[in-house]
Short mmCIF file of C-alpha atoms in Angstrom, two decimals:
data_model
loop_
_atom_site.label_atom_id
_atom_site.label_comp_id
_atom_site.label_asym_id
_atom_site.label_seq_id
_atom_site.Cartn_x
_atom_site.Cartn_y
_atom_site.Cartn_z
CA UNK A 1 -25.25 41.33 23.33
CA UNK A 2 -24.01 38.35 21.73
CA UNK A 3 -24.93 37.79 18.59
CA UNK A 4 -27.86 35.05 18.95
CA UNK A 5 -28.66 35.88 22.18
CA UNK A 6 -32.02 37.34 23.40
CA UNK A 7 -31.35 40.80 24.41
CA UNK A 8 -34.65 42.83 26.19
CA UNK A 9 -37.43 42.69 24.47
CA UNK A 10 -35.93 39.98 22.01
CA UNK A 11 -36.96 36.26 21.90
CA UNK A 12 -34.21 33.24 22.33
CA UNK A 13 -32.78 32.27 18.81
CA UNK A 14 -34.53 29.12 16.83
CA UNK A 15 -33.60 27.75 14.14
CA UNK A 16 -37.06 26.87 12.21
CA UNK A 17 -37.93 30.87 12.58
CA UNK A 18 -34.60 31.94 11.47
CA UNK A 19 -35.31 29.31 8.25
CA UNK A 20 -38.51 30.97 7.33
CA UNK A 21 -36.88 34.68 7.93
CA UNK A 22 -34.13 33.57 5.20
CA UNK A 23 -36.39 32.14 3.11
CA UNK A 24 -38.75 34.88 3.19
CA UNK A 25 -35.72 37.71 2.62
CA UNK A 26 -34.60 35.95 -0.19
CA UNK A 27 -38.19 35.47 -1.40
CA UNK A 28 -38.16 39.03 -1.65
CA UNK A 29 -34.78 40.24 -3.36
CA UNK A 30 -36.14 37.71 -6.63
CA UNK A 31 -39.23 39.92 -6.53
CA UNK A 32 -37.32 42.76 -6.12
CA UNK A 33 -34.53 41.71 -9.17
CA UNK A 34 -37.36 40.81 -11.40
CA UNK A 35 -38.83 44.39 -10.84
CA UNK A 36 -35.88 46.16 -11.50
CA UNK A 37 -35.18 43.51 -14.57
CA UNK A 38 -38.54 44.58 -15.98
CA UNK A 39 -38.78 48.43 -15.42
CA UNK A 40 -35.56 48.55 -16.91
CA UNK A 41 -36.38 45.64 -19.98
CA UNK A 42 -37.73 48.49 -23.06
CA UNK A 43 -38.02 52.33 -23.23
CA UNK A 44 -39.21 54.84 -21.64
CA UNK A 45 -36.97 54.70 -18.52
CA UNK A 46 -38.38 54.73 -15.12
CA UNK A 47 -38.96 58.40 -13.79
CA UNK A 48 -36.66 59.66 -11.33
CA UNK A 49 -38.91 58.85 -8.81
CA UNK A 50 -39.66 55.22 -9.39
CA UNK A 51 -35.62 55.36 -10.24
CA UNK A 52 -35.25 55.91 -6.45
CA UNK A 53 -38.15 53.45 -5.43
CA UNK A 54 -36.34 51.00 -7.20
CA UNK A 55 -32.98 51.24 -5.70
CA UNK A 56 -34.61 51.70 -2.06
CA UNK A 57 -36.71 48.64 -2.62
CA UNK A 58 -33.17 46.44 -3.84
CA UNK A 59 -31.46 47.69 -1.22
CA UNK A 60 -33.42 46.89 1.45
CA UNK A 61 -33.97 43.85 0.28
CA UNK A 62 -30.01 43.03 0.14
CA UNK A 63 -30.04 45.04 3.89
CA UNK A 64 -32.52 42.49 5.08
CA UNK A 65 -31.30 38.99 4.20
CA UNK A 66 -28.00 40.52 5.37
CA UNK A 67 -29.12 40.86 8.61
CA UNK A 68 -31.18 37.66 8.98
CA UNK A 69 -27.97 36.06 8.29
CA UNK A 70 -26.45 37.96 11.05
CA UNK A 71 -28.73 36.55 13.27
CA UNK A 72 -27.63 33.15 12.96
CA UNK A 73 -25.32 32.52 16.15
CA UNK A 74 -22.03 31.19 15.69
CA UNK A 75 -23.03 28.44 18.37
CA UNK A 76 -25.05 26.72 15.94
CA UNK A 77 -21.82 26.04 13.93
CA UNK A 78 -18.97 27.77 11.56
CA UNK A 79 -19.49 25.27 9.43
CA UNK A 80 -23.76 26.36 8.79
CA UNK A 81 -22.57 29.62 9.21
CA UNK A 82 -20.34 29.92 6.64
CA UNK A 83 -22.67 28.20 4.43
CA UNK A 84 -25.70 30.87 4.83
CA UNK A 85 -22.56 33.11 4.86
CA UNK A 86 -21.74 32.13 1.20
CA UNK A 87 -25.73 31.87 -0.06
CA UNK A 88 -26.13 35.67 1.38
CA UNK A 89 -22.86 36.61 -0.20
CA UNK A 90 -23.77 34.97 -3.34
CA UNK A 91 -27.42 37.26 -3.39
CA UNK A 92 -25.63 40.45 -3.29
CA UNK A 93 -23.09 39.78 -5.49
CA UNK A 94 -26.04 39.20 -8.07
CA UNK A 95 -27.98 41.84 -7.44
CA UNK A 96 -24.75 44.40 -7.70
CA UNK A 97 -23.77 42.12 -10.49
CA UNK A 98 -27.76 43.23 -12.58
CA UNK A 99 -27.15 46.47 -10.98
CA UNK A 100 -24.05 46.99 -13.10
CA UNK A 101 -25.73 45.19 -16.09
CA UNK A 102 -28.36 47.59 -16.27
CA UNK A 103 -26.69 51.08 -16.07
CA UNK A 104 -24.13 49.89 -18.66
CA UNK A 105 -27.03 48.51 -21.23
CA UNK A 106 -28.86 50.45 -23.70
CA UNK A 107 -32.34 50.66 -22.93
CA UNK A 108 -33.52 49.35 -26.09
CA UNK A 109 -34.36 46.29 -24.86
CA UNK A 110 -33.89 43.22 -22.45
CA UNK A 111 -30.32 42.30 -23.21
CA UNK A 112 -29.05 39.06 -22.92
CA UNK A 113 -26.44 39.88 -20.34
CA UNK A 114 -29.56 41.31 -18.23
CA UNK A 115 -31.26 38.18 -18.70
CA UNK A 116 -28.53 35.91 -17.75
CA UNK A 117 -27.60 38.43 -14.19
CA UNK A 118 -31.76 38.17 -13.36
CA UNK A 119 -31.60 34.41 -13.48
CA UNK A 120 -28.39 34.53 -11.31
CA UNK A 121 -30.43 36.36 -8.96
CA UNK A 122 -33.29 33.84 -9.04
CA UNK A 123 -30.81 31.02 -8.50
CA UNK A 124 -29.03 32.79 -5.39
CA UNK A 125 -32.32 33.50 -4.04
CA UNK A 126 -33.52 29.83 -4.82
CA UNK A 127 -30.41 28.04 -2.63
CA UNK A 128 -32.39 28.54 0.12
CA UNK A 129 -34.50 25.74 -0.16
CA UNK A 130 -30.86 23.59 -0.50
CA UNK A 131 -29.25 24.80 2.51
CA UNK A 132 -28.34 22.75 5.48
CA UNK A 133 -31.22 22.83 8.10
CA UNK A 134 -28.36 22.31 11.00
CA UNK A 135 -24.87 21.86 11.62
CA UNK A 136 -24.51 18.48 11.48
CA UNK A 137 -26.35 18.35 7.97
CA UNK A 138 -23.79 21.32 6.94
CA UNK A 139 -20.54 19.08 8.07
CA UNK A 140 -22.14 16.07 5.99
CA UNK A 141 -22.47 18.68 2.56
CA UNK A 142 -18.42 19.62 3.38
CA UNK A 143 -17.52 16.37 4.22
CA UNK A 144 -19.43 15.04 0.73
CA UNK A 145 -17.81 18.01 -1.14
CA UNK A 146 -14.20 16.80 0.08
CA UNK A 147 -14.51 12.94 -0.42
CA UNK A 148 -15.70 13.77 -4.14
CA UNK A 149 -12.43 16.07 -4.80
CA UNK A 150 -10.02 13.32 -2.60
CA UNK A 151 -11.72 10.57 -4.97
CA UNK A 152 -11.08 12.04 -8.04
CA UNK A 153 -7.43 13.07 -7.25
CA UNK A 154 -6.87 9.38 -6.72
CA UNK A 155 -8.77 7.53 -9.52
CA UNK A 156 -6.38 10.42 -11.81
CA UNK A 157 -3.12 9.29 -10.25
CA UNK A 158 -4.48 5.32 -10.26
CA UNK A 159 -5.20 6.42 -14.10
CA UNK A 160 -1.27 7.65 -14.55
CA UNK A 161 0.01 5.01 -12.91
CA UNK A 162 -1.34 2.17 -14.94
CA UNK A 163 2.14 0.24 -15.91
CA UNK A 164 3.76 1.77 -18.70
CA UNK A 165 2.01 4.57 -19.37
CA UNK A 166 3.19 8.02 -20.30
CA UNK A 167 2.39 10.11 -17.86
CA UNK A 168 2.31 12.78 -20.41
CA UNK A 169 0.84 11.03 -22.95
CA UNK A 170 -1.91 13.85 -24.09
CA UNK A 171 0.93 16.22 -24.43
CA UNK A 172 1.85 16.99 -27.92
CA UNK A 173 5.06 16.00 -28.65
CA UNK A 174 7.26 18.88 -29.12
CA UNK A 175 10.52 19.00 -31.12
CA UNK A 176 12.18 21.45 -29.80
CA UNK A 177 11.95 20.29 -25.80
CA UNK A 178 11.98 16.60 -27.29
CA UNK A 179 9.27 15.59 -24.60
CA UNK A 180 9.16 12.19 -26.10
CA UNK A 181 12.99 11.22 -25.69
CA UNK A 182 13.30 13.03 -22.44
CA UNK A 183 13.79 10.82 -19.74
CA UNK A 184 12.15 13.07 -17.28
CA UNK A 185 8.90 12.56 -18.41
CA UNK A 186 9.11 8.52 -17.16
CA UNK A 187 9.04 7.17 -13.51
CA UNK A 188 11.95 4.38 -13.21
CA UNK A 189 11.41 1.47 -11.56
CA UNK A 190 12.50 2.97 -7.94
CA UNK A 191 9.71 5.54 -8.14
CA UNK A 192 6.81 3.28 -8.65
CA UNK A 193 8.24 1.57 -5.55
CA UNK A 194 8.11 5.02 -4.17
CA UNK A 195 4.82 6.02 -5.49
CA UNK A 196 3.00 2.95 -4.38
CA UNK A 197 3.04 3.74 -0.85
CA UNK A 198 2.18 7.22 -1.84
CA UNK A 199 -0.95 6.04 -3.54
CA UNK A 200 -1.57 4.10 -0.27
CA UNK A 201 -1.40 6.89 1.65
CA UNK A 202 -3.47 8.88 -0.95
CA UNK A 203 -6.45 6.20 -1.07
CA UNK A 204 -6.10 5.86 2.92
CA UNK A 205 -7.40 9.42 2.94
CA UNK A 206 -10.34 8.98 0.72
CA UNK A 207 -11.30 5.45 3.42
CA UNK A 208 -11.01 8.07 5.89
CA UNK A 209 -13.20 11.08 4.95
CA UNK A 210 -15.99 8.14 3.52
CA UNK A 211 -15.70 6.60 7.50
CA UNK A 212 -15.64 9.51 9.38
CA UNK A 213 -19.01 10.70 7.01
CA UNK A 214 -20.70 7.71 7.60
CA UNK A 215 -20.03 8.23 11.41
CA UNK A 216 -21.40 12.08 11.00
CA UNK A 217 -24.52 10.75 9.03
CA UNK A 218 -24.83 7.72 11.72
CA UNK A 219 -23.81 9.07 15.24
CA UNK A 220 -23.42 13.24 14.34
CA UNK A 221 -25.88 15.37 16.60
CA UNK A 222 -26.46 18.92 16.72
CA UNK A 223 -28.26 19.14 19.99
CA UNK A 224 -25.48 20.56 22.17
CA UNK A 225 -22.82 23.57 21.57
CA UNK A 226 -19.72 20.54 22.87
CA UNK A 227 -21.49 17.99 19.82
CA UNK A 228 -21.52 21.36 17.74
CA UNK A 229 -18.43 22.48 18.45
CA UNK A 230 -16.92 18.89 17.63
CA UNK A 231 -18.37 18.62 14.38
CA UNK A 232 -16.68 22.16 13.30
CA UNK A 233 -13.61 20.93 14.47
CA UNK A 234 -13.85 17.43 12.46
CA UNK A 235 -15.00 20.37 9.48
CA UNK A 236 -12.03 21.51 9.90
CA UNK A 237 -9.23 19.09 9.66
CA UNK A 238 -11.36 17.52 6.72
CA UNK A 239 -10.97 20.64 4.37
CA UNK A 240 -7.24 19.96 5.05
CA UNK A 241 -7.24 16.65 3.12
CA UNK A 242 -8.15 17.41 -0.24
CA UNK A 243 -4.99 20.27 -0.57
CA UNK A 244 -2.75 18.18 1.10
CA UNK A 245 -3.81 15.25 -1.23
CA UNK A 246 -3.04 17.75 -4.37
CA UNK A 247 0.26 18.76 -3.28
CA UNK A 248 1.21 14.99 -2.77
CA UNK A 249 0.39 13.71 -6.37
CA UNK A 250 1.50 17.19 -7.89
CA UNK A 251 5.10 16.05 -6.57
CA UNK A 252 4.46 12.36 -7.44
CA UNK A 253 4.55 13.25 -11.55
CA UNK A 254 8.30 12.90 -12.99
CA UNK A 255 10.98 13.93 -12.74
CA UNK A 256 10.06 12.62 -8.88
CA UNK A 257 12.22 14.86 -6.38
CA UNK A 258 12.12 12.04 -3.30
CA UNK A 259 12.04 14.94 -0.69
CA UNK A 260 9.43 16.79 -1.62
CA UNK A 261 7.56 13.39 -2.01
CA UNK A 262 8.74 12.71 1.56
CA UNK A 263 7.88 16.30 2.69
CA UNK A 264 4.16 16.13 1.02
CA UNK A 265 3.44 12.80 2.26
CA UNK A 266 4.65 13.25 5.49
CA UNK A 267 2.25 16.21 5.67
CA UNK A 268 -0.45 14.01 4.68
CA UNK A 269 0.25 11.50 7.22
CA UNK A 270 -0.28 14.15 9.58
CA UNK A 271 -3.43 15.49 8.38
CA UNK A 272 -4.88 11.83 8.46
CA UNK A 273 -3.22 11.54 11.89
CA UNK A 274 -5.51 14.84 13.51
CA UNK A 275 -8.96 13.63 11.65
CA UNK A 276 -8.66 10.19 13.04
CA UNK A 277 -7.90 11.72 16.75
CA UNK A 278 -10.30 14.12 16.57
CA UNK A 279 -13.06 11.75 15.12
CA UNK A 280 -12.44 9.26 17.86
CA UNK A 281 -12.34 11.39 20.51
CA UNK A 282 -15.55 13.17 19.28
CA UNK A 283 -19.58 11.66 20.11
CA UNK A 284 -19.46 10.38 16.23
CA UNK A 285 -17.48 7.32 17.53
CA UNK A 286 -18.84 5.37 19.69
CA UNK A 287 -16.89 1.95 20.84
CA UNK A 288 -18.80 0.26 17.48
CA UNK A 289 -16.70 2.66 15.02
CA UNK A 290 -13.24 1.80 17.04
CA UNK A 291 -12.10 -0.22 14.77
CA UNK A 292 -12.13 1.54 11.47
CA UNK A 293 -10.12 4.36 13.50
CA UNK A 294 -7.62 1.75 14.25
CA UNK A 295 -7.43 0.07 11.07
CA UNK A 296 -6.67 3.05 9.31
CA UNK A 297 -4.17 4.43 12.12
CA UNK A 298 -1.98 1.28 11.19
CA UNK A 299 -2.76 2.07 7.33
CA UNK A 300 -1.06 5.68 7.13
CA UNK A 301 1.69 4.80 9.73
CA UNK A 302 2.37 1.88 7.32
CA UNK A 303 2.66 3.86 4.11
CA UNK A 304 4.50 6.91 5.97
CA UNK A 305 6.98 4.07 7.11
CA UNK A 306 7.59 2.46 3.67
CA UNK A 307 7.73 6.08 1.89
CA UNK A 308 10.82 6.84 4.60
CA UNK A 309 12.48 3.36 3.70
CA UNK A 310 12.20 4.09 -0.14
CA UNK A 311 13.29 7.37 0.43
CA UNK A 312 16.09 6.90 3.30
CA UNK A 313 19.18 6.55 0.49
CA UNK A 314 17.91 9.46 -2.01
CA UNK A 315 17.54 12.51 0.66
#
């Protein structure tokens, strides 16, 4: 049986009453983490008994959130899936993490790496509450977490750029590599030209990720597994931008090399290129968001165009 789909005897999936399930699961493995904190926070140790109470107790309560997450179907969306994914993941990890904390302590009392690896517990346990209720909410958190990483790679390079500065300023000067008098720590006058249109193409990605989120939060709908299955996909492409903006202004710092400028922006362009298709063929863009998706169409093929020009006699 598909995972998500009532077998005999089982009831359809829904999404409130796999909420509470989590919730509850994780409810438990704090209680459980604080126990096991506690019994082993001062002397005497636990008997063997309670020793194996203890573990059955922590590992059932790992056992069970691990299979509440199971439940979730991947037809409500990889994107909330690999969310709960990472929240489950995360609660094990900590538990295993106090697990090891506490047979390599002395049991003299509560050490301070205990403490820290019970409170990681507790936190885990207490993303719950944070979580995306849907997938549509989940593609809004990645989409969020991906304009915030685009937007700072661009005010950094906007930073660098400012006319004559060093790029390399807050390196201390060094006498033997002579960073100062080196040449190759300066962009000439041909590579601002350059650089310009790559810091077009570079703030045409963060206008893209902010429109296509403000179409998610506006038009996105997780009421069918096609809407799901396009948000995913707009997911996606969208993790692809922040990398490919990296690579780009990694290769725009001197000594510029113009192909690999040409190569990285060109790879941008392309990224930009499959978000706005897939946004605009998608249900978050109606006719009314048509013209953002053409504006910045024109945008990256103009700043792909005048990278190629700038670049045309250097290759």
């Amino acid at each position: 049986v598909a995972e998500g789909e009532p077998s005999e005897g089982r009831e359809p999936f829904e999404l409130p009453r796999f909420w509470d399930a989590l919730g509850q699961t994780f409810q438990v493995a704090s209680q459980e983490a604080t126990k096991l904190s506690l019994a082993f926070s001062r002397p005497p140790l636990p008997s063997a008994e309670n020793c194996r109470k203890l573990s059955e107790d922590v590992q059932n309560a790992v056992l069970a959130a691990a299979t509440v997450y199971y439940w979730l179907p991947k037809g409500q969306g990889t994107t909330l899936r690999k969310m709960v994914r990472d929240a489950t993941s995360e609660v094990v990890e900590g538990m295993i993490q106090l697990t090891d904390t506490i047979l390599n302590a002395p049991v003299e009392s509560l050490s301070q790496e205990q403490l820290i690896s019970t409170g990681g517990v507790w936190e885990a346990c207490e993303q719950v509450s944070n979580l995306p209720r849907d997938n549509q909410a989940a593609v809004v958190s990645a989409l969020s977490s991906c304009l915030g990483v685009v937007k700072d790679a661009v005010e950094e390079m906007e930073h660098a750029l400012v006319e004559g500065q060093d790029p390399y300023g807050d390196i201390i000067e060094d006498e033997e590599l002579g960073f100062r008098g080196n040449r190759d720590t300066y962009w000439s006058e041909a590579d601002r030209q350059l650089l310009s249109s790559c810091m077009g193409l570079m703030k045409a990605s963060k206008a893209c990720l902010k429109k296509v989120l403000a179409a998610v939060k506006a038009h996105g709908k997780a009421d069918s597994p096609e809407h799901i299955a396009q948000l995913d996909d707009l997911a996606d492409i969208a993790n692809e931008i922040s990398p490919s903006v990296d690579e780009l202004a990694l290769s725009m710092y001197p000594p510029v090399n113009p192909l690999a400028v040409r190569l990285n922006a060109a790879k941008l362009a392309s990224v930009l290129m499959k978000v706005l298709e897939i946004a605009k063929t998608s249900h978050v863009c109606p006719p009314s968001e048509e013209g953002w998706v053409q504006f910045l169409t024109g945008a990256v093929d103009h700043n792909m165009n005048k990278v190629k020009n700038f670049t045309q006699g250097q290759l």
